[in-house]
């Protein structure tokens, strides 16, 4: 079925900013709270949020097999379960409804007032109920940098790294949408030169520049997903800031991997950009440096050219861009990650979230964490206000943005913006 929603020539009758991340060719999906305190599923064009629940009730999705309440839900999980054909039909229809040549909704003032919201009238929610969250470690540059710092520059990559998309199971309960602040975590660390651990606020709170993909119901227990079918089960992507406490991580991660250093928060951009919308931005993955086992061999372009950047904004100050990277640097692509994740028969469900791992590029200005940007704190980063950062300070806001840009269109993710608050203080009774 053609993706007519991607027609680069289509214009909308809505007034939208020229350089928006959300032209009519994007049509992402999200969940928001309306001015009337109702939670609904919606999309976004320019700076308008569109209530898909209301559009559906008004009959605008006639002819598409959808249950009556599919958009009147707190999460996108059921809609995602409907599968790729339905996602495509709905995006194509939304593109038609807002096409400048279509006057049906444009000229119906009551309907328009019911379905359209400005962004200041809504509050974005978590778009899916995340059943399971897995985080990969798929950027070769990042894995090499971390291996160089923590282990041995001559053997920075562990022997498995070029053969396996390395990952671990994260914690879904602390995945939060953009705008929700995070407290500096406390925990155990082993100070340099000490022989006993101490307890206190983490001194090395860091971001990780990642993207995450969201799956549909993909397989049953025992059934692997072939690498060349994997994309059928990927709904879309978000920006993902995988908050990390490096000092806690260093002390706790041997032998079973990260635990409390990682699960205090992971922040996501609230609009899921569909794989259909990203279709024009396919790009080749880096060439494998080792012969891959057959289940990881894929054909075609399975990566995507997505520009990424990170800013730090101290309280009441201007923000400074500290990193510019690109999703295309990923050594392992999403299809390989999903094929590997399920090769043992592990089931993947609607709303599951898979983090890419920190996306670092080849040069120091493209590194995806403060750990790498400041090289363990040895090279502080200068901000525009004259202050320096080795890691994230209390009341700093970390903002990640991402977009694809071709000659005829820009498709963006908006942003994920999260403020780091001081350590949580229990209320005095
Ligand atoms: Ca991570």
CSV table of C-alpha atoms and ligand atoms in Angstrom, one decimal:
chain,number,residue,atom,x,y,z
A,1,UNK,CA,0.0,0.0,0.0
A,2,UNK,CA,1.5,3.4,-1.0
A,3,UNK,CA,2.4,5.9,1.7
A,4,UNK,CA,0.5,8.8,0.2
A,5,UNK,CA,1.0,10.7,3.4
A,6,UNK,CA,4.7,11.2,2.4
A,7,UNK,CA,3.9,13.1,-0.8
A,8,UNK,CA,6.5,15.9,-0.6
A,9,UNK,CA,4.3,18.3,-2.7
A,10,UNK,CA,1.4,18.2,-0.4
A,11,UNK,CA,0.6,21.4,1.5
A,12,UNK,CA,-1.8,21.9,4.4
A,13,UNK,CA,-4.5,24.5,4.9
A,14,UNK,CA,-3.3,24.9,8.5
A,15,UNK,CA,-0.9,27.8,9.0
A,16,UNK,CA,2.4,26.3,10.1
A,17,UNK,CA,6.0,27.6,10.5
A,18,UNK,CA,8.2,27.0,7.4
A,19,UNK,CA,11.0,25.2,9.3
A,20,UNK,CA,8.7,23.1,11.5
A,21,UNK,CA,9.7,19.6,12.6
A,22,UNK,CA,6.1,18.6,12.0
A,23,UNK,CA,5.1,19.4,8.3
A,24,UNK,CA,2.0,17.5,6.9
A,25,UNK,CA,4.5,14.8,5.8
A,26,UNK,CA,5.4,13.9,9.4
A,27,UNK,CA,2.1,13.0,11.1
A,28,UNK,CA,3.5,11.5,14.3
A,29,UNK,CA,1.4,10.0,17.1
A,30,UNK,CA,1.2,11.0,20.7
A,31,UNK,CA,-1.1,11.2,23.7
A,32,UNK,CA,-2.2,14.5,25.3
A,33,UNK,CA,-4.4,16.0,28.0
A,34,UNK,CA,-6.7,18.6,26.4
A,35,UNK,CA,-7.9,21.9,27.8
A,36,UNK,CA,-11.1,20.0,28.9
A,37,UNK,CA,-9.0,17.6,31.0
A,38,UNK,CA,-9.6,14.7,28.6
A,39,UNK,CA,-6.8,12.3,27.6
A,40,UNK,CA,-6.8,11.6,23.9
A,41,UNK,CA,-4.6,10.2,21.2
A,42,UNK,CA,-3.5,12.8,18.7
A,43,UNK,CA,-1.2,14.0,16.0
A,44,UNK,CA,0.6,17.2,15.3
A,45,UNK,CA,0.9,19.4,12.3
A,46,UNK,CA,3.0,22.6,12.7
A,47,UNK,CA,2.1,23.9,16.2
A,48,UNK,CA,-1.4,22.4,16.2
A,49,UNK,CA,-2.2,19.3,18.2
A,50,UNK,CA,-5.1,17.3,16.6
A,51,UNK,CA,-7.5,15.2,18.6
A,52,UNK,CA,-7.8,11.9,16.7
A,53,UNK,CA,-10.5,10.7,19.1
A,54,UNK,CA,-12.7,13.6,18.2
A,55,UNK,CA,-11.9,13.3,14.5
A,56,UNK,CA,-12.9,9.6,14.6
A,57,UNK,CA,-16.2,10.3,16.5
A,58,UNK,CA,-17.0,12.9,13.8
A,59,UNK,CA,-16.6,10.2,11.1
A,60,UNK,CA,-13.4,11.4,9.4
A,61,UNK,CA,-11.9,7.9,9.5
A,62,UNK,CA,-14.9,6.2,7.8
A,63,UNK,CA,-13.9,3.2,5.8
A,64,UNK,CA,-10.8,2.4,7.9
A,65,UNK,CA,-11.4,-0.6,10.2
A,66,UNK,CA,-10.9,0.9,13.6
A,67,UNK,CA,-12.8,0.2,16.8
A,68,UNK,CA,-14.9,3.1,18.1
A,69,UNK,CA,-12.7,3.8,21.1
A,70,UNK,CA,-9.2,3.2,19.5
A,71,UNK,CA,-8.2,6.9,19.9
A,72,UNK,CA,-10.0,7.5,23.2
A,73,UNK,CA,-7.4,5.8,25.2
A,74,UNK,CA,-4.6,6.7,27.6
A,75,UNK,CA,-1.9,5.0,25.4
A,76,UNK,CA,-1.2,4.1,21.8
A,77,UNK,CA,-0.7,0.4,22.6
A,78,UNK,CA,-4.0,-0.9,21.1
A,79,UNK,CA,-3.6,1.3,18.0
A,80,UNK,CA,0.0,0.0,17.6
A,81,UNK,CA,-1.3,-3.6,17.9
A,82,UNK,CA,-3.5,-2.9,14.9
A,83,UNK,CA,-0.4,-3.2,12.7
A,84,UNK,CA,1.4,-1.5,9.9
A,85,UNK,CA,-1.5,-1.5,7.4
A,86,UNK,CA,-3.8,0.4,9.8
A,87,UNK,CA,-1.0,2.9,10.8
A,88,UNK,CA,-0.5,3.6,7.1
A,89,UNK,CA,-4.3,4.0,6.3
A,90,UNK,CA,-4.7,6.4,9.2
A,91,UNK,CA,-1.6,8.6,8.3
A,92,UNK,CA,-2.8,8.7,4.7
A,93,UNK,CA,-6.3,9.8,5.8
A,94,UNK,CA,-4.9,12.5,8.1
A,95,UNK,CA,-2.8,13.8,5.2
A,96,UNK,CA,-6.0,14.0,3.1
A,97,UNK,CA,-8.1,15.7,5.8
A,98,UNK,CA,-5.5,18.5,6.2
A,99,UNK,CA,-4.5,18.8,2.5
A,100,UNK,CA,-5.0,22.4,1.3
A,101,UNK,CA,-7.3,21.1,-1.5
A,102,UNK,CA,-9.7,19.5,1.0
A,103,UNK,CA,-12.3,21.9,2.4
A,104,UNK,CA,-14.4,19.4,4.4
A,105,UNK,CA,-12.9,20.1,7.9
A,106,UNK,CA,-11.3,23.4,6.9
A,107,UNK,CA,-14.8,24.9,6.3
A,108,UNK,CA,-16.5,23.2,9.2
A,109,UNK,CA,-15.9,25.7,12.0
A,110,UNK,CA,-17.5,23.5,14.8
A,111,UNK,CA,-15.5,20.4,13.9
A,112,UNK,CA,-12.4,22.5,13.5
A,113,UNK,CA,-12.8,23.9,17.0
A,114,UNK,CA,-13.4,20.5,18.4
A,115,UNK,CA,-10.3,18.8,17.0
A,116,UNK,CA,-7.7,21.5,16.9
A,117,UNK,CA,-5.6,22.6,19.9
A,118,UNK,CA,-2.7,25.0,20.2
A,119,UNK,CA,0.3,23.5,22.0
A,120,UNK,CA,-0.2,25.7,25.1
A,121,UNK,CA,-3.7,24.2,25.5
A,122,UNK,CA,-2.4,20.6,25.9
A,123,UNK,CA,-0.1,18.6,28.1
A,124,UNK,CA,1.8,15.8,26.5
A,125,UNK,CA,1.7,12.4,28.2
A,126,UNK,CA,3.8,9.2,27.8
A,127,UNK,CA,2.6,7.9,24.4
A,128,UNK,CA,2.7,4.2,25.2
A,129,UNK,CA,2.6,2.0,28.3
A,130,UNK,CA,6.0,0.6,28.1
A,131,UNK,CA,5.8,-3.0,29.1
A,132,UNK,CA,9.5,-3.8,28.6
A,133,UNK,CA,12.5,-1.5,28.0
A,134,UNK,CA,15.7,-2.9,26.5
A,135,UNK,CA,18.8,-0.7,26.1
A,136,UNK,CA,21.5,-1.6,23.5
A,137,UNK,CA,25.1,-0.5,23.3
A,138,UNK,CA,25.3,-0.2,19.5
A,139,UNK,CA,27.6,2.8,18.7
A,140,UNK,CA,31.1,1.5,18.1
A,141,UNK,CA,32.5,4.9,18.8
A,142,UNK,CA,30.8,5.1,22.2
A,143,UNK,CA,31.7,1.6,23.2
A,144,UNK,CA,35.3,2.3,22.1
A,145,UNK,CA,35.5,5.5,24.1
A,146,UNK,CA,34.0,3.9,27.3
A,147,UNK,CA,36.2,0.9,26.9
A,148,UNK,CA,39.3,3.1,26.5
A,149,UNK,CA,38.5,5.1,29.7
A,150,UNK,CA,37.4,2.3,31.9
A,151,UNK,CA,39.5,-0.7,30.7
A,152,UNK,CA,42.3,-0.7,28.2
A,153,UNK,CA,42.8,1.6,25.1
A,154,UNK,CA,44.4,-1.4,23.3
A,155,UNK,CA,41.4,-3.7,23.8
A,156,UNK,CA,38.7,-1.1,24.1
A,157,UNK,CA,36.0,-3.3,22.5
A,158,UNK,CA,35.3,-6.5,24.3
A,159,UNK,CA,35.6,-9.7,22.1
A,160,UNK,CA,31.8,-10.1,21.7
A,161,UNK,CA,31.1,-6.5,20.6
A,162,UNK,CA,31.6,-6.9,16.8
A,163,UNK,CA,29.5,-10.1,16.9
A,164,UNK,CA,26.5,-9.3,19.1
A,165,UNK,CA,24.3,-6.2,19.4
A,166,UNK,CA,25.1,-6.0,23.2
A,167,UNK,CA,22.2,-5.0,25.4
A,168,UNK,CA,20.6,-5.2,28.8
A,169,UNK,CA,17.1,-5.1,30.2
A,170,UNK,CA,16.3,-1.7,31.6
A,171,UNK,CA,13.4,-0.5,33.8
A,172,UNK,CA,10.2,0.8,32.2
A,173,UNK,CA,8.7,2.3,35.3
A,174,UNK,CA,11.0,5.3,35.2
A,175,UNK,CA,10.5,6.2,31.5
A,176,UNK,CA,9.1,9.7,31.5
A,177,UNK,CA,8.0,12.3,28.8
A,178,UNK,CA,9.8,15.5,28.1
A,179,UNK,CA,9.2,18.2,30.7
A,180,UNK,CA,9.1,16.0,33.8
A,181,UNK,CA,12.1,17.0,36.0
A,182,UNK,CA,14.4,14.4,37.5
A,183,UNK,CA,16.1,14.4,40.9
A,184,UNK,CA,19.8,13.8,41.3
A,185,UNK,CA,20.1,10.2,42.5
A,186,UNK,CA,21.8,9.0,45.6
A,187,UNK,CA,23.7,5.8,45.9
A,188,UNK,CA,26.8,3.9,46.7
A,189,UNK,CA,30.1,4.8,45.2
A,190,UNK,CA,33.7,3.9,45.7
A,191,UNK,CA,35.8,7.1,45.8
A,192,UNK,CA,39.2,6.9,44.1
A,193,UNK,CA,41.8,5.6,46.5
A,194,UNK,CA,39.2,4.5,49.1
A,195,UNK,CA,38.8,1.0,50.4
A,196,UNK,CA,35.1,1.2,51.5
A,197,UNK,CA,32.2,2.6,49.6
A,198,UNK,CA,30.3,5.7,50.6
A,199,UNK,CA,26.7,6.8,50.3
A,200,UNK,CA,25.6,10.1,48.9
A,201,UNK,CA,24.4,12.2,45.9
A,202,UNK,CA,25.9,11.0,42.6
A,203,UNK,CA,28.6,13.5,41.6
A,204,UNK,CA,28.7,12.4,38.0
A,205,UNK,CA,25.2,12.7,36.6
A,206,UNK,CA,25.2,12.4,32.8
A,207,UNK,CA,22.9,12.2,29.8
A,208,UNK,CA,23.1,9.6,27.1
A,209,UNK,CA,22.1,10.8,23.6
A,210,UNK,CA,20.0,7.9,22.3
A,211,UNK,CA,17.0,7.2,20.1
A,212,UNK,CA,14.5,4.5,20.9
A,213,UNK,CA,12.1,2.5,18.8
A,214,UNK,CA,8.7,1.3,19.7
A,215,UNK,CA,7.5,-2.1,18.6
A,216,UNK,CA,4.1,-3.8,18.0
A,217,UNK,CA,3.2,-7.3,19.0
A,218,UNK,CA,5.9,-9.1,17.1
A,219,UNK,CA,6.2,-12.8,18.0
A,220,UNK,CA,5.1,-15.5,20.4
A,221,UNK,CA,7.3,-17.2,23.0
A,222,UNK,CA,9.8,-19.3,21.2
A,223,UNK,CA,9.5,-17.6,17.8
A,224,UNK,CA,12.5,-15.5,16.5
A,225,UNK,CA,11.9,-12.5,14.2
A,226,UNK,CA,14.0,-12.8,11.0
A,227,UNK,CA,16.2,-9.8,10.5
A,228,UNK,CA,14.6,-8.9,7.1
A,229,UNK,CA,11.1,-9.0,8.6
A,230,UNK,CA,12.0,-6.9,11.7
A,231,UNK,CA,10.9,-3.6,10.3
A,232,UNK,CA,7.3,-4.9,10.0
A,233,UNK,CA,7.2,-4.7,13.8
A,234,UNK,CA,8.7,-1.3,14.4
A,235,UNK,CA,6.0,1.4,14.8
A,236,UNK,CA,8.3,4.5,15.1
A,237,UNK,CA,11.0,6.3,17.0
A,238,UNK,CA,11.5,8.9,19.7
A,239,UNK,CA,14.5,10.8,21.1
A,240,UNK,CA,15.7,9.2,24.3
A,241,UNK,CA,17.8,10.6,27.1
A,242,UNK,CA,19.0,7.7,29.1
A,243,UNK,CA,20.1,9.5,32.4
A,244,UNK,CA,23.1,7.9,34.0
A,245,UNK,CA,25.1,8.2,37.2
A,246,UNK,CA,28.7,7.4,36.2
A,247,UNK,CA,30.1,7.0,39.8
A,248,UNK,CA,27.3,4.7,40.9
A,249,UNK,CA,27.7,2.8,37.6
A,250,UNK,CA,31.4,2.3,38.0
A,251,UNK,CA,31.0,0.7,41.4
A,252,UNK,CA,28.0,-1.5,40.7
A,253,UNK,CA,28.2,-2.7,37.1
A,254,UNK,CA,30.5,-5.7,37.6
A,255,UNK,CA,29.5,-8.5,37.1
A,256,UNK,CA,25.8,-8.1,36.0
A,257,UNK,CA,25.8,-4.7,34.3
A,258,UNK,CA,24.1,-1.4,35.1
A,259,UNK,CA,21.4,-1.3,37.7
A,260,UNK,CA,20.7,1.8,39.9
A,261,UNK,CA,23.0,4.0,37.9
A,262,UNK,CA,20.6,3.8,34.9
A,263,UNK,CA,17.1,3.1,36.2
A,264,UNK,CA,16.3,6.4,38.0
A,265,UNK,CA,15.1,8.0,34.8
A,266,UNK,CA,15.0,7.8,31.0
A,267,UNK,CA,13.3,10.8,29.2
A,268,UNK,CA,11.6,10.6,25.8
A,269,UNK,CA,10.3,13.0,23.2
A,270,UNK,CA,6.5,12.7,23.3
A,271,UNK,CA,5.6,12.4,19.6
A,272,UNK,CA,6.4,9.0,18.0
A,273,UNK,CA,7.6,9.6,14.5
A,274,UNK,CA,6.6,6.6,12.4
A,275,UNK,CA,9.0,4.5,10.3
A,276,UNK,CA,6.8,5.3,7.4
A,277,UNK,CA,7.5,9.0,7.8
A,278,UNK,CA,11.3,8.2,8.0
A,279,UNK,CA,11.2,6.1,4.9
A,280,UNK,CA,12.8,8.9,2.6
A,281,UNK,CA,15.8,9.1,5.0
A,282,UNK,CA,17.1,5.5,4.7
A,283,UNK,CA,20.9,5.2,4.6
A,284,UNK,CA,23.4,2.4,4.6
A,285,UNK,CA,24.7,1.1,7.9
A,286,UNK,CA,28.5,1.0,8.4
A,287,UNK,CA,30.1,-2.1,6.8
A,288,UNK,CA,30.4,-5.0,9.3
A,289,UNK,CA,34.0,-5.4,10.4
A,290,UNK,CA,33.6,-9.1,11.2
A,291,UNK,CA,31.7,-11.8,9.3
A,292,UNK,CA,28.2,-11.8,10.8
A,293,UNK,CA,26.4,-14.9,11.9
A,294,UNK,CA,23.6,-15.6,9.4
A,295,UNK,CA,20.7,-14.4,11.6
A,296,UNK,CA,22.3,-10.9,11.8
A,297,UNK,CA,22.9,-10.6,8.0
A,298,UNK,CA,20.5,-8.2,6.4
A,299,UNK,CA,19.9,-6.7,3.0
A,300,UNK,CA,19.1,-3.1,1.9
A,301,UNK,CA,19.4,0.2,3.7
A,302,UNK,CA,18.4,-0.3,7.3
A,303,UNK,CA,19.8,2.8,9.0
A,304,UNK,CA,18.4,6.3,9.0
A,305,UNK,CA,20.0,9.7,8.5
A,306,UNK,CA,18.8,11.6,11.6
A,307,UNK,CA,20.7,14.7,12.8
A,308,UNK,CA,20.9,14.8,16.6
A,309,UNK,CA,22.1,17.5,19.0
A,310,UNK,CA,22.3,18.1,22.8
A,311,UNK,CA,22.2,21.4,24.6
A,312,UNK,CA,22.8,22.2,28.3
A,313,UNK,CA,20.8,25.2,29.7
A,314,UNK,CA,21.8,26.4,33.1
A,315,UNK,CA,18.9,27.9,35.1
A,316,UNK,CA,17.7,31.3,33.7
A,317,UNK,CA,20.6,31.2,31.2
A,318,UNK,CA,21.0,30.7,27.5
A,319,UNK,CA,21.5,27.1,26.3
A,320,UNK,CA,24.7,25.9,24.7
A,321,UNK,CA,24.9,23.1,22.1
A,322,UNK,CA,27.5,20.6,23.4
A,323,UNK,CA,27.2,17.8,20.9
A,324,UNK,CA,26.0,17.2,17.3
A,325,UNK,CA,25.7,13.6,16.3
A,326,UNK,CA,23.7,11.4,13.9
A,327,UNK,CA,21.8,8.2,14.2
A,328,UNK,CA,23.5,6.9,11.1
A,329,UNK,CA,26.7,6.3,13.2
A,330,UNK,CA,25.0,3.2,14.8
A,331,UNK,CA,27.1,0.1,14.0
A,332,UNK,CA,24.1,-2.2,14.7
A,333,UNK,CA,20.8,-1.3,13.2
A,334,UNK,CA,17.3,-1.7,14.6
A,335,UNK,CA,16.6,-4.8,12.5
A,336,UNK,CA,19.6,-6.5,13.8
A,337,UNK,CA,18.8,-5.5,17.4
A,338,UNK,CA,15.3,-6.9,17.1
A,339,UNK,CA,16.5,-10.1,15.4
A,340,UNK,CA,19.1,-10.6,18.1
A,341,UNK,CA,16.6,-9.8,20.9
A,342,UNK,CA,14.2,-12.5,19.7
A,343,UNK,CA,16.6,-15.2,18.4
A,344,UNK,CA,16.2,-17.1,21.6
A,345,UNK,CA,12.4,-16.8,21.4
A,346,UNK,CA,12.0,-13.8,23.7
A,347,UNK,CA,8.5,-12.3,23.0
A,348,UNK,CA,8.3,-8.6,22.1
A,349,UNK,CA,5.0,-6.7,22.6
A,350,UNK,CA,3.1,-3.6,21.6
A,351,UNK,CA,4.6,-0.6,23.4
A,352,UNK,CA,8.0,-2.2,24.1
A,353,UNK,CA,10.8,0.3,23.9
A,354,UNK,CA,14.3,-0.4,22.6
A,355,UNK,CA,17.1,2.2,23.3
A,356,UNK,CA,19.9,2.4,20.7
A,357,UNK,CA,22.6,3.0,23.2
A,358,UNK,CA,24.5,6.3,23.3
A,359,UNK,CA,25.1,7.6,19.8
A,360,UNK,CA,28.6,9.0,19.5
A,361,UNK,CA,30.1,10.0,16.2
A,362,UNK,CA,33.8,9.8,15.2
A,363,UNK,CA,35.0,13.2,16.4
A,364,UNK,CA,35.0,14.7,19.9
A,365,UNK,CA,32.2,17.2,19.1
A,366,UNK,CA,29.9,14.3,18.2
A,367,UNK,CA,30.2,12.4,21.4
A,368,UNK,CA,26.8,11.5,23.0
A,369,UNK,CA,27.6,11.8,26.7
A,370,UNK,CA,29.4,14.2,29.1
A,371,UNK,CA,31.6,11.2,30.1
A,372,UNK,CA,33.0,11.3,26.6
A,373,UNK,CA,32.7,15.0,25.8
A,374,UNK,CA,34.6,16.0,29.0
A,375,UNK,CA,36.7,12.8,28.7
A,376,UNK,CA,35.9,11.6,32.3
A,377,UNK,CA,36.0,15.2,33.5
A,378,UNK,CA,39.6,15.9,32.2
A,379,UNK,CA,38.4,18.4,29.5
A,380,UNK,CA,35.5,20.5,30.9
A,381,UNK,CA,33.1,21.9,28.3
A,382,UNK,CA,32.7,25.7,28.2
A,383,UNK,CA,29.1,27.0,28.2
A,384,UNK,CA,28.0,30.4,26.7
A,385,UNK,CA,27.5,31.9,30.2
A,386,UNK,CA,31.2,31.3,30.9
A,387,UNK,CA,30.7,28.4,33.3
A,388,UNK,CA,32.2,25.0,32.7
A,389,UNK,CA,30.6,21.5,32.9
A,390,UNK,CA,32.3,18.1,33.4
A,391,UNK,CA,28.9,16.5,34.2
A,392,UNK,CA,25.4,17.9,34.7
A,393,UNK,CA,24.8,20.3,37.6
A,394,UNK,CA,21.6,20.8,39.7
A,395,UNK,CA,19.0,22.9,37.9
A,396,UNK,CA,20.6,22.4,34.5
A,397,UNK,CA,18.2,21.5,31.7
A,398,UNK,CA,19.3,19.0,29.1
A,399,UNK,CA,17.6,19.3,25.7
A,400,UNK,CA,18.0,16.9,22.9
A,401,UNK,CA,16.7,17.5,19.4
A,402,UNK,CA,16.5,15.4,16.2
A,403,UNK,CA,15.5,15.9,12.6
A,404,UNK,CA,15.9,14.5,9.1
A,405,UNK,CA,16.5,16.9,6.3
A,406,UNK,CA,16.2,16.2,2.6
A,407,UNK,CA,16.0,18.6,-0.4
A,408,UNK,CA,12.2,18.7,-0.2
A,409,UNK,CA,11.3,18.2,3.4
A,410,UNK,CA,12.3,18.2,7.0
A,411,UNK,CA,10.9,15.6,9.4
A,412,UNK,CA,11.7,16.2,13.0
A,413,UNK,CA,11.2,14.8,16.5
A,414,UNK,CA,10.8,18.0,18.4
A,415,UNK,CA,12.7,17.8,21.6
A,416,UNK,CA,13.1,16.0,24.9
A,417,UNK,CA,13.9,18.5,27.6
A,418,UNK,CA,14.5,17.5,31.2
A,419,UNK,CA,15.7,19.6,34.2
A,420,UNK,CA,17.9,18.0,36.8
A,421,UNK,CA,16.7,18.9,40.3
A,422,UNK,CA,18.8,18.6,43.5
A,423,UNK,CA,18.6,15.4,45.5
A,424,UNK,CA,15.0,14.6,46.7
A,425,UNK,CA,14.2,15.9,50.1
A,426,UNK,CA,11.5,14.1,52.1
A,427,UNK,CA,8.8,16.5,53.3
A,428,UNK,CA,9.1,17.4,56.9
A,429,UNK,CA,6.2,16.3,59.0
B,1,LIG,CA1,22.0,3.8,27.7
